[in-house]
XYZ file of C-alpha atoms in Angstrom:
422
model
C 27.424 -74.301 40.278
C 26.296 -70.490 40.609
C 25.721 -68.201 42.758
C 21.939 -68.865 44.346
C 20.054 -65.432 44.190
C 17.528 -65.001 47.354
C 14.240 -63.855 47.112
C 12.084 -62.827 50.209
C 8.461 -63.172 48.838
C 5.449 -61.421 50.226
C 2.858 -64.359 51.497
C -1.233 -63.134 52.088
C -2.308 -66.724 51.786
C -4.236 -65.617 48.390
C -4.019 -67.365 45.304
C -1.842 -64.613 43.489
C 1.145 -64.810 46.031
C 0.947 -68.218 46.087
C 1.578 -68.289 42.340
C 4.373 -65.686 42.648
C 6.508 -67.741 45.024
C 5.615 -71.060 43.455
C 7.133 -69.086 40.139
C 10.055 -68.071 42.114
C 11.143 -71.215 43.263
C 11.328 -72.494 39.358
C 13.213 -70.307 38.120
C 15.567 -71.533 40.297
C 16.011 -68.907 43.026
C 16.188 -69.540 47.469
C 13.113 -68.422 48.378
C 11.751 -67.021 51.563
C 7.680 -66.493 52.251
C 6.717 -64.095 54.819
C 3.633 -63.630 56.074
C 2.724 -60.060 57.712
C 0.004 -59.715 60.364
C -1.115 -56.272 60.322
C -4.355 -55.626 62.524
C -5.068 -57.672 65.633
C -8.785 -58.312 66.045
C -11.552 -60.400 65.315
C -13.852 -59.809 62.269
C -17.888 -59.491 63.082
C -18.240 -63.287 62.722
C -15.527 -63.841 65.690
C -13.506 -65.143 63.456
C -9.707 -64.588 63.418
C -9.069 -64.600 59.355
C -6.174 -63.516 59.801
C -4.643 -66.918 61.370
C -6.434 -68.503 58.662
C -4.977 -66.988 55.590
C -1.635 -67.409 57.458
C -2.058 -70.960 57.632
C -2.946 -71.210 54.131
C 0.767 -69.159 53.284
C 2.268 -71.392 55.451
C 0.746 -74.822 53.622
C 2.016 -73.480 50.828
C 5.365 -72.702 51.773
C 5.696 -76.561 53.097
C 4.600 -78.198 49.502
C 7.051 -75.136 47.909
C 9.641 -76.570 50.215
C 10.654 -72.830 51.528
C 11.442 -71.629 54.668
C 8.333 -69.736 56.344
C 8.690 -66.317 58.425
C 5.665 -64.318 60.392
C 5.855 -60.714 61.019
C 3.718 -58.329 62.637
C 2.632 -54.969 61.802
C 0.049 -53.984 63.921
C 1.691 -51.159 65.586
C 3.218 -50.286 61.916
C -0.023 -50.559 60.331
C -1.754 -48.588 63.262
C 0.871 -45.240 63.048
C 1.204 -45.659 59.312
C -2.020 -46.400 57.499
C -4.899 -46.408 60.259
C -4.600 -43.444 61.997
C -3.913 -41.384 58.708
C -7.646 -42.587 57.903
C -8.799 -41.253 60.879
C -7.626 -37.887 60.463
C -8.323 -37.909 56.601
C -12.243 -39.064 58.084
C -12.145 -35.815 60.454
C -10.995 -33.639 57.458
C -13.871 -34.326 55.755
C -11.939 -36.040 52.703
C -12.440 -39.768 51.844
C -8.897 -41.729 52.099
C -6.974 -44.599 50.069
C -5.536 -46.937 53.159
C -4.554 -49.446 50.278
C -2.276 -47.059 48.487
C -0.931 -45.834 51.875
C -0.221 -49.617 52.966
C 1.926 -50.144 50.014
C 3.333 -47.429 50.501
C 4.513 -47.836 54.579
C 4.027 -51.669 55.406
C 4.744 -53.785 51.830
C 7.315 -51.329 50.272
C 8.847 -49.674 53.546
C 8.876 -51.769 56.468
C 8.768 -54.921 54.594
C 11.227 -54.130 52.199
C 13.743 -53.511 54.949
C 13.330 -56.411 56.397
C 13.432 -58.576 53.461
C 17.038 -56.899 52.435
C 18.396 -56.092 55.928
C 17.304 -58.676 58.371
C 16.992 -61.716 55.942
C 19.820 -60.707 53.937
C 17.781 -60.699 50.306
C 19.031 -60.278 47.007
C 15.371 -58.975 46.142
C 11.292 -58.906 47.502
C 8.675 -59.928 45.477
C 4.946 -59.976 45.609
C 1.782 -61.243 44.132
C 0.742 -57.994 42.030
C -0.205 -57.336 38.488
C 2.475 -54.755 37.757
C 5.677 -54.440 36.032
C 8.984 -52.549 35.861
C 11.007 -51.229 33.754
C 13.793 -53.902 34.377
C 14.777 -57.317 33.854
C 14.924 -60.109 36.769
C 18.862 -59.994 36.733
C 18.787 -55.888 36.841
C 16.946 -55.670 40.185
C 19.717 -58.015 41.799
C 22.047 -55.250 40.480
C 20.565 -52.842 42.328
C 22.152 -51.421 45.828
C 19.732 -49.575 48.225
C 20.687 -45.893 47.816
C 19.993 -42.795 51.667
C 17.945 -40.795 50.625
C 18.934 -37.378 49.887
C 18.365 -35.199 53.125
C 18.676 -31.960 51.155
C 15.556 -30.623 48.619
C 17.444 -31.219 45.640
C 19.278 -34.165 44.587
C 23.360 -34.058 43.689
C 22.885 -32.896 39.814
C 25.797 -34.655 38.920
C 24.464 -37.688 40.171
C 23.820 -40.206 37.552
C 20.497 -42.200 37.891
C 18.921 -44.403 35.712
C 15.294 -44.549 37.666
C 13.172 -47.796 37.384
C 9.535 -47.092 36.220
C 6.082 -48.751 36.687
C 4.388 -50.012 34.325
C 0.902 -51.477 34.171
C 0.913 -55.378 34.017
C -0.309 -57.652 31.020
C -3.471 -58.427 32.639
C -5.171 -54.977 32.468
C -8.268 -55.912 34.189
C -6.246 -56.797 37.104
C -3.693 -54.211 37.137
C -2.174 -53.132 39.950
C -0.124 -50.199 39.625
C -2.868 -48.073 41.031
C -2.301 -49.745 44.414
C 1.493 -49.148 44.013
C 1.929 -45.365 42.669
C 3.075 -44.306 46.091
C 6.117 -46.687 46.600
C 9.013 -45.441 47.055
C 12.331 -46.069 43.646
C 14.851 -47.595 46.606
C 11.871 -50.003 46.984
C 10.879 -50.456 43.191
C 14.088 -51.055 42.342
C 14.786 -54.231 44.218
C 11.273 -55.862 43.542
C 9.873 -58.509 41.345
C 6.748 -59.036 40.057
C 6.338 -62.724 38.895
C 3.158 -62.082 37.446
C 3.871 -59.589 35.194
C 3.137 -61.124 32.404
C 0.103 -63.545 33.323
C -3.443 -63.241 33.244
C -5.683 -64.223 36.282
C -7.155 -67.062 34.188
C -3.404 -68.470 33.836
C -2.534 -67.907 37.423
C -5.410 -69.847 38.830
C -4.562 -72.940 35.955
C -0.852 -73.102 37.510
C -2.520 -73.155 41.103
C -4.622 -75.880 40.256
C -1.776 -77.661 38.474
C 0.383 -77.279 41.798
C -2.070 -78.327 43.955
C -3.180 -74.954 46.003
C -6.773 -76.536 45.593
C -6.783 -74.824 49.382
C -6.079 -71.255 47.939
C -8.007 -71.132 44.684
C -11.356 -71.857 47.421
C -10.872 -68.656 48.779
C -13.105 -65.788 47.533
C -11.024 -63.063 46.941
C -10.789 -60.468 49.848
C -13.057 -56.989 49.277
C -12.311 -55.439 52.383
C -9.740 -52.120 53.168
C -6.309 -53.582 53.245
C -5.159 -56.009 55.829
C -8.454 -56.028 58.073
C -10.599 -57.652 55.820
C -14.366 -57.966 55.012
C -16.604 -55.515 57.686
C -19.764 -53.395 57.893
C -17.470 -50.857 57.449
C -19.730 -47.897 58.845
C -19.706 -49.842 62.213
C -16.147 -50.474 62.009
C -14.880 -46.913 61.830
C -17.695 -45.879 64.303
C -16.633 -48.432 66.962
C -12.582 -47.312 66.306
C -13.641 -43.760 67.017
C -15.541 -44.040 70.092
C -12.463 -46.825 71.616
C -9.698 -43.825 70.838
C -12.392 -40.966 71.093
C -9.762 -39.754 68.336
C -12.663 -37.949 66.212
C -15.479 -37.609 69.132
C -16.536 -34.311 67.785
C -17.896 -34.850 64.539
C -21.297 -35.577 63.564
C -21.900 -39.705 63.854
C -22.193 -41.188 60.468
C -21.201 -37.749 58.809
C -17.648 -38.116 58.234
C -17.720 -41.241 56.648
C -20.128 -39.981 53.419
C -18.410 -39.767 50.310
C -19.197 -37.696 47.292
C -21.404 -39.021 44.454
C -22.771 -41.401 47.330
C -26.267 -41.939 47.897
C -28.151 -40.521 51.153
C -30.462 -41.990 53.378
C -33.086 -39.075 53.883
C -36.403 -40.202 55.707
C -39.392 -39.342 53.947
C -38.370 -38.950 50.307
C -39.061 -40.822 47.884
C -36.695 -40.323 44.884
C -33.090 -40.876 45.557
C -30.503 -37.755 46.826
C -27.102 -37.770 46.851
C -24.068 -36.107 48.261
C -22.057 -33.411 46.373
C -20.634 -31.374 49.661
C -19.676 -31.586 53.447
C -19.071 -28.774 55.700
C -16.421 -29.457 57.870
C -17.374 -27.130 60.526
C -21.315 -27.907 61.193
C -21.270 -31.111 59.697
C -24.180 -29.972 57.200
C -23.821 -32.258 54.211
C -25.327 -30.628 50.718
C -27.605 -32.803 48.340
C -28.487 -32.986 45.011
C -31.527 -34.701 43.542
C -30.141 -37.314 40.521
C -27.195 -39.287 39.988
C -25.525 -37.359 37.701
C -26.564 -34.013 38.741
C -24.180 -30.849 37.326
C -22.615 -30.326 41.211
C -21.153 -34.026 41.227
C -19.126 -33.392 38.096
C -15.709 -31.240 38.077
C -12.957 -30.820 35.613
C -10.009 -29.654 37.590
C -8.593 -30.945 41.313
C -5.302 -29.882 43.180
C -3.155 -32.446 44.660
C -0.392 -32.088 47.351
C 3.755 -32.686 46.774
C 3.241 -35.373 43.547
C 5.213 -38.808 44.148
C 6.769 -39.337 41.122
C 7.800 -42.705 41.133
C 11.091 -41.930 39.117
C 11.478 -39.247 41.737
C 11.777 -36.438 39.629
C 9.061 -35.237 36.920
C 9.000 -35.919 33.647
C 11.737 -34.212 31.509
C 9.054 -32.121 29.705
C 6.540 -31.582 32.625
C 10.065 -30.212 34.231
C 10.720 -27.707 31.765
C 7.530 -26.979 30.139
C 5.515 -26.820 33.582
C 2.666 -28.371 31.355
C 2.497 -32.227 30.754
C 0.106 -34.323 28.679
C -1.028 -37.430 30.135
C -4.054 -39.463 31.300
C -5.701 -39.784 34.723
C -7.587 -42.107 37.201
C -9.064 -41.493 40.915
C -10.264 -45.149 41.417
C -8.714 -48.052 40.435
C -10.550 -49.421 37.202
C -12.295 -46.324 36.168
C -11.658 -45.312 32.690
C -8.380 -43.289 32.092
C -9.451 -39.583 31.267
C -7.225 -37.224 29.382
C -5.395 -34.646 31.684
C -3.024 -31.497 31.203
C -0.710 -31.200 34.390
C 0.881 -28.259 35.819
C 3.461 -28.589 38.117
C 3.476 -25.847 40.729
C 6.788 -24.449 42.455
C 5.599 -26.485 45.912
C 5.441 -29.702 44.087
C 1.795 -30.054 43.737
C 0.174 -30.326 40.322
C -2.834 -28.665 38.976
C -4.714 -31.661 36.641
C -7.315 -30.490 34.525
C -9.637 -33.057 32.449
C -10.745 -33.199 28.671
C -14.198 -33.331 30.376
C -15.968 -33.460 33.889
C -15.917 -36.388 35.860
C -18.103 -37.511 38.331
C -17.685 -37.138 42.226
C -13.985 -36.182 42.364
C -13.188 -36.777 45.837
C -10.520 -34.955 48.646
C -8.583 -37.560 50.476
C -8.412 -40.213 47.392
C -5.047 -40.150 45.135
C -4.974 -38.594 41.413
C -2.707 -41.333 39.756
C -1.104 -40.728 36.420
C -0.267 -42.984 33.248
C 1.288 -42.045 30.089
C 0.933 -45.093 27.831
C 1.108 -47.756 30.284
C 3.607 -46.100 32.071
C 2.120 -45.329 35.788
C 4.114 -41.876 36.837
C 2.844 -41.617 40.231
C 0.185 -40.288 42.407
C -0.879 -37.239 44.584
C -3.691 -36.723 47.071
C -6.243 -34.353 46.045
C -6.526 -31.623 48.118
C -8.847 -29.164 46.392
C -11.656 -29.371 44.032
C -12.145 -27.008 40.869
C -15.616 -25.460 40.550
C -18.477 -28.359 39.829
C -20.260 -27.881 36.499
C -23.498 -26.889 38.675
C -21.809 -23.510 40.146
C -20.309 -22.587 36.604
C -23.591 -23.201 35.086
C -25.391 -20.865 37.740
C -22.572 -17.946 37.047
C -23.166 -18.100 33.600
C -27.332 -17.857 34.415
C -26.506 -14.466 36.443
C -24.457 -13.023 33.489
C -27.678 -13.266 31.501
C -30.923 -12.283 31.846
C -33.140 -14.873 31.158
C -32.044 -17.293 33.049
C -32.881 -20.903 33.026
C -35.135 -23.086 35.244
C -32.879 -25.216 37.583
C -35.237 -25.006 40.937
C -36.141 -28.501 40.378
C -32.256 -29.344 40.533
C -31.260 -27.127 43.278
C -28.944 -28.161 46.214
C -30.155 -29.119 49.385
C -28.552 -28.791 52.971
C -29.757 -30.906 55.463
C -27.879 -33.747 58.223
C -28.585 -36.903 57.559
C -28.795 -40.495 59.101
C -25.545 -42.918 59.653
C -25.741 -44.303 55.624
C -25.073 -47.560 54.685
C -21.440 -47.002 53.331
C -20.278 -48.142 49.782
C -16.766 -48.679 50.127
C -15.252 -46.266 47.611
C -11.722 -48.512 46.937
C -11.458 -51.060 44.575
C -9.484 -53.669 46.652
C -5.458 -54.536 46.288
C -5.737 -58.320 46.795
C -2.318 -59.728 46.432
């Protein structure tokens, strides 16, 4: 008989991980489900779903006949992901926690413990992505230090493993995972590469997980689950006093979002924040000229290869497509890499409320390259549109479309991710 491989696969108690492990286990590997708890509170009904959707992992685990691990993450999850929120918040940008807990919890702290402390050939998880490799590759792969000097050994031979989107492109994940690191990438699976939704909810019902496939799926940030989420972050900030100076209800506005302003009638909504008074700028209309930009700067890219792409690398210039929410229509994008490892990305045409804080993630094909937060916006169509006016001298009527400044109300939040349920 041969040699067994182990697999260590990530457990939510969701319908897609369920799947994954259930797939796992016939294909004839050991299989391990672990269950990570990664914020320790109740949610506003004083409910604890969090023991709930562990349960549910567990149940499955016993019919999969699998062993069954817990973990928790809190303190991981609090250092990591939460706190970089907060800051982001008091910046005045508008963060991604799901990308970031990918990126520290499922791919970093998880993945160590699934290869170092369990002793695993491999991790898997319930997302709609896929690599670059076949199953037998990834149990080829040996976790590599990092380099601790800037530039890699350039004799060093590598053959990186690359993301690709999965076959279900409605659910595609790879948004979620551009920030993960290629140790990590390299010794995953992704059972569901190749299935649709649709076909992963027929093999739940045909196993029995009549207990998962109930369960709505989750639209809440990552790991704490469905909240008012103005309140949330409100109640956080005045516990740790972490962000006590800035205006209540400010820092949580978004771009492109709508503003509660008493007394008006017609709808306004937010194109600006001043980080220093906490004056917000509005714009009458939805798709007013100051919500839509054509260029953005991100920090140091993650490449998920590591390095750039062989022509971005010696051209400085790369043609690809871009995304800032997960879902949103890819827009074509010229990239130029700068000497600091940031990348200008400018767009065949505007796009609406580009946003500081969230990630710029790249695809060529179906390829996903990577991701970088944006750091600075280009000028909005609205302030190139009033520098052309001054250059001539008739210029048009835009006083009915002007920008207003003014400080607004707590809003009602609309939660600006597009949630990585797996």
């Amino acid at each position: 008989m041969g040699f067994i491989r182990h697999v260590v696969c990530a457990m939510s108690g969701g319908v897609d991980s369920s799947v994954a492990a259930l797939l796992l286990k016939r294909r004839g590997y050991s299989v391990t489900g672990v269950f990570m708890k990664n914020w320790d509170s109740l949610d506003e009904s004083g409910v604890c779903t969090t023991e709930k959707d562990c349960e549910d992992a567990h149940r499955v685990c016993r019919a999969l006949d699998i062993p069954f691990h817990q973990l928790s993450y809190v303190k991981e999850y609090w250092h990591d992901v939460f706190s970089n929120l907060l800051r982001e918040y008091e910046k005045g940008r508008t963060p991604n926690p799901d990308i970031l807990c990918n990126k520290h919890i499922k791919f970093n702290h998880f993945h160590k413990y699934a290869i170092n402390t369990l002793g695993a050939d491999a991790m898997a998880t319930g997302h709609y992505a896929r690599t670059s490799q076949e199953d037998e590759e990834v149990f080829q792969q040996t976790h590599a230090t990092p380099s601790t000097t800037l530039f890699r050994d350039r004799f060093e031979i590598r053959n990186p493993v690359r993301l690709h989107k999965g076959a279900d492109l409605l659910k595609d994940q790879t948004f979620f995972l551009s920030q993960i690191s290629q140790n990590a990438l390299r010794q995953t699976m992704f059972p569901l590469a190749g299935l649709t939704k649709d076909f992963v909810k027929k093999i739940a019902a045909e196993a029995g997980f009549h207990h998962v496939l109930k369960k709505k799926e989750s639209m809440g940030i990552c790991f704490i689950g469905e909240r008012n989420f103005e309140n949330f972050i409100l109640e956080v900030r005045d516990e740790i006093s972490a962000i006590s100076s800035v205006h209540s209800g400010w820092f949580t506005l978004t771009l492109g979002q709508r503003a509660r302003i008493g007394g008006q009638k017609d709808p306004w909504f937010v194109v600006d924040k001043d980080i220093g008074t906490g004056n917000v700028f509005v714009a009458p209309t939805t798709n007013h000229p100051a919500l839509f930009r054509d260029t953005i700067r991100t920090d140091r890219f993650h490449w998920v290869t590591m390095d750039p792409p062989p022509e971005l690398a010696k051209t400085q210039m790369l043609e690809c497509h871009f995304r800032f929410i997960h879902q949103m229509p890819l827009t074509p994008c010229t990239v130029t890499l700068n000497m600091d490892g940031s990348v200008w990305i400018s767009l065949s045409e505007p796009v609406r409320a580009l946003t500081p804080g969230q990630f710029a993630v790249l695809y060529k094909g179906d390829e996903c390259l990577g991701s970088g937060k944006i750091i600075q916006l280009g000028p909005s169509q609205y302030t190139l549109q009033k520098g052309r006016e001054r250059l001539t001298t008739h210029p048009s009527n835009t006083e009915n479309h002007s920008i207003q400044c003014i400080r607004l109300e707590p809003p009602v939040h609309e939660n600006k991710w597009s949630q990585d349920m797996t």
